[in-house]
Amino acid sequence: MVSSTEVTGQTTPSGIDDSVARALASGFGGDVLHRGDAGFAEVAPVWNGMIEHTPTLIARCSSAQDVSRAVRFAADNNLYPAVRGGAHNIAGTATCRDGLVIDLSPMREVTVDPQQGRAWAGGGATWADLDRATQPHGLAAPGGLVSKTGIAGLTLGGGLGWLRRKHGLSCDNLVAAEVVTADGQIFTASEKENSDLLWGLRGGGGNFGVVTKFEYALHPVGPEVMFSFTLYPLESGRQVLQGWHEFCQAAPDEVTSIVLCGTVPEEEPFPPDIHRRQFVALATMYAGPVEDGRRILSPLQALGEPLCDFSSPAPYLEIQSNFDGDYPDGRRYYWKSLYLKQFDETVIDQVLQLAAERPSSLSTVDVWQLGGTMGRIPADATAFGDRGAPYLLGVESNWDDPAEDTRNRDWTRAACARMERFSNGNSYLNFEPDSVPVEQDSAREQRLCRLKRLYDPDNLFRQNHNIRPV
Ligand SMILES: Cc1cc2nc3c(=O)[nH]c(=O)nc-3n(C[C@H](O)[C@H](O)[C@H](O)COP(=O)(O)OP(=O)(O)OC[C@H]3O[C@@H](n4cnc5c(N)ncnc54)[C@H](O)[C@@H]3O)c2cc1C
C-alpha cells in the first residue's frame, strides 16, 4: 500500500471562468469573491509570507449549507479546493494557485454550556475566540500557544498547548464535529455516531471533510494561573537544560513546559542591556492553584544566573496570547520538527549548537515537554498515533528578507537531518512544511486509508498532508 502525508499544491486547473463562478454565488449565503473583486486582495493572503499563490475564487461561507454547496461545486468542476480555517498552516495549505478556497473564517461563533462543560465553535474560529468565550466561566479547551491560530487546523492535526499534559491534546478533547464530506453531505461525528470519522478527525488532518462545527470538552482552568518565564544566557545552556530535563522527569501533569532558544529582541519588556543576547528561555505553565504553581515552578527560575525573569501569576487568557507578537502575518516562516527519544548531554549540546548557528535572529530552536495525559492515551485511540516520545524538537526559522529564503530553509532542513539520529523518525505534522512519509502498512495507515476511501474516495481534499485513498 502506498500512502503519504504529502503536502500537495497547485492541483487546481488554472482559471475558473466567470459563468462558473456566478453559478456558485447564486443562492450562497456568504460572499463569493472573484479575483479582482473589492475585498479580495485583503482576504486572499495567508499568514506565511512565503506562500504567494493567489486563488481565483474565495467562497466565504456563512453556514454548513454554504460549505456543502462549495464542496459540491468543487467536485462538479474538478477543482481540488483549499480549505481555510485560521490560515496559519506553515505549509500554506489554506490557499491554492488559481483555484477555489473554501473559507470558513466568517464562521467563528462560539457557544458554551458551563454546566455540561462543553463548547461549540464554528470551523473558522481562532483560539482567541474560543478562550474568550470559555474563560468567563473559568473553563478552557486545550489549545495552542498562539491565540491567532485557527482551532480547525490545530485540532485536526493534534494540538499541543499549555494544557496538553494535564488534559491532553486539542484533538483528544474534540468530542463531536459537524462535517461536510466530499459528496456535500453533512455528518455528525461523535462517539455514538460515525465514531470512525471522529477517530480520523482526531489527528488525521483535513482529509475526511470540512468541519463546520467543533464540540470540545472543557476543563476548569484559571482564570489566573502561574506562568514561569526565565531567560538565561545561551552560554549557560548546558546546565540550564540538564536542570530542566531533571525537573521535567519528576514534574506532575499540571506542569507543561517549553524551551525556547533565541535572541533577545530590541524591544520592551526586555531591558536594553540584554538586547541581542542569545538566550535559553524556559516557559512553563502550571494548570492548577496559583500558589502550588509558584512553589512547584520556582526551581526553574534558579537554574543559573538569569538574564531576566518574567515569572508571575497571570490570567490564562493573557498567557494564551503571550507569543502572538512574535508571529506577525506576512513574515517568512519555515518550520520543522522531530520527536526526540532521548535528551542526554549529546542532544543538549546539539540543541545549543543549533541555537548558536541560527541564520536569523528571529528564529528559535525549541524543545517541547510531552508526556503526562497526552502521553498516556493509547496510540490507536486517535489518528494522531504514537505519543511515546518525551520531547518534541521544533526548529522555527523566521525571517523577513526574501533574499534569505534559501539560506533559512536549507539550514532548517540540515538542522533536522543532523538531529534525526536522536529521534524516533517522526515529526509533528502541524509544524511540517514538506511531505512526510507515513509508516507504511501500519494498522494506523490502513485505517486512515480505509476512512479516506469511505469519505473522500476521489481525494477531493488533497490540499493538505494528504492521505491517499489507495
Ligand atoms: C504562529 C503559530 C503558532 C502555532 N502554535 C502551535 C501550538 O502551540 N501548538 C500546535 O499544536 N500547533 C501550533 N501551530 C501549528 C498549527 O497547529 C497549524 O499551523 C494549523 O494548521 C493551524 O490551523 P489553521 O486553522 O490556522 O490553519 P489553516 O491554514 O486554515 O488550515 C490548515 C489545514 O487544516 C485543514 N482545515 C482548516 N480548516 C478546516 C476545517 N474547518 N475543516 C477541515 N479541515 C480544515 C485544511 O487541510 C487546511 O489546509 C502554530 C502555528 C502558527 C502559525
Coordinates of C-alpha atoms and ligand atoms in Angstrom, one line a residue, residues 47 83-90 93-94 104 123 144-146 149-150 152-154 156 159-160 206 209-211 327 335 368 428 430-431 463-464, ligand 1:
W47 CA -0.2 34.0 7.4
V83 CA -10.0 24.6 3.0
R84 CA -9.2 27.6 5.2
G85 CA -9.7 27.8 9.0
G86 CA -7.3 30.3 10.7
A87 CA -4.9 30.3 7.7
H88 CA -1.9 29.7 9.9
N89 CA -0.7 26.5 8.4
I90 CA 3.1 26.6 7.9
T93 CA -2.5 24.7 2.6
A94 CA -5.3 27.2 3.3
L104 CA -14.6 29.2 7.0
G123 CA -14.9 25.9 11.8
G144 CA -2.2 26.1 21.2
L145 CA 0.3 28.7 22.4
V146 CA -0.7 31.5 19.9
T149 CA -4.1 30.3 15.1
G150 CA -7.3 28.5 13.9
A152 CA -9.6 23.8 12.9
G153 CA -6.1 23.1 11.5
L154 CA -4.6 22.9 15.0
L156 CA -7.3 18.3 13.3
G159 CA -2.9 20.4 19.1
L160 CA -0.1 21.0 21.6
G206 CA -8.4 17.9 6.9
G209 CA -14.2 16.6 5.1
V210 CA -14.7 20.2 6.1
V211 CA -15.5 20.6 9.8
Y327 CA 4.5 35.8 14.6
W335 CA 9.5 25.2 10.5
W368 CA 8.5 20.9 23.9
Y428 CA 4.6 16.7 14.1
N430 CA 1.3 20.8 12.2
F431 CA 4.9 22.0 12.1
Q463 CA -4.6 20.3 -0.4
N464 CA -3.2 19.1 3.0
Ligands
LIG1 C1 2.1 31.3 15.0 C2 1.8 29.8 15.1 C3 1.8 29.2 16.3 C4 1.4 27.9 16.4 N1 1.4 27.3 17.6 C5 1.0 26.0 17.7 C6 0.9 25.4 19.0 O1 1.2 26.0 20.0 N2 0.5 24.1 19.1 C7 0.3 23.4 17.9 O2 -0.1 22.2 18.1 N3 0.4 23.9 16.7 C8 0.7 25.2 16.6 N4 0.9 25.8 15.4 C9 0.6 25.0 14.2 C10 -0.8 25.0 13.8 O3 -1.4 23.9 14.6 C11 -1.0 24.7 12.3 O4 -0.4 25.7 11.7 C12 -2.5 24.6 12.0 O5 -2.6 24.1 10.7 C13 -3.2 26.0 12.0 O6 -4.6 25.9 11.9 P1 -5.4 26.9 11.0 O7 -6.8 26.6 11.1 O8 -5.0 28.3 11.4 O9 -4.8 26.6 9.6 P2 -5.3 26.7 8.1 O10 -4.1 27.1 7.3 O11 -6.5 27.5 7.9 O12 -5.6 25.2 7.8 C14 -4.7 24.2 7.7 C15 -5.3 23.0 7.1 O13 -6.2 22.4 8.0 C16 -7.3 22.0 7.3 N5 -8.5 22.7 7.7 C17 -8.6 24.0 8.1 N6 -9.8 24.3 8.5 C18 -10.5 23.2 8.3 C19 -11.9 22.9 8.6 N7 -12.7 23.8 9.1 N8 -12.3 21.6 8.3 C20 -11.4 20.7 7.8 N9 -10.2 21.0 7.5 C21 -9.7 22.2 7.8 C22 -7.0 22.1 5.8 O14 -6.5 20.9 5.4 C23 -6.0 23.2 5.8 O15 -5.2 23.1 4.7 C24 1.2 27.1 15.3 C25 1.2 27.8 14.0 C26 1.5 29.1 13.9 C27 1.5 29.8 12.6

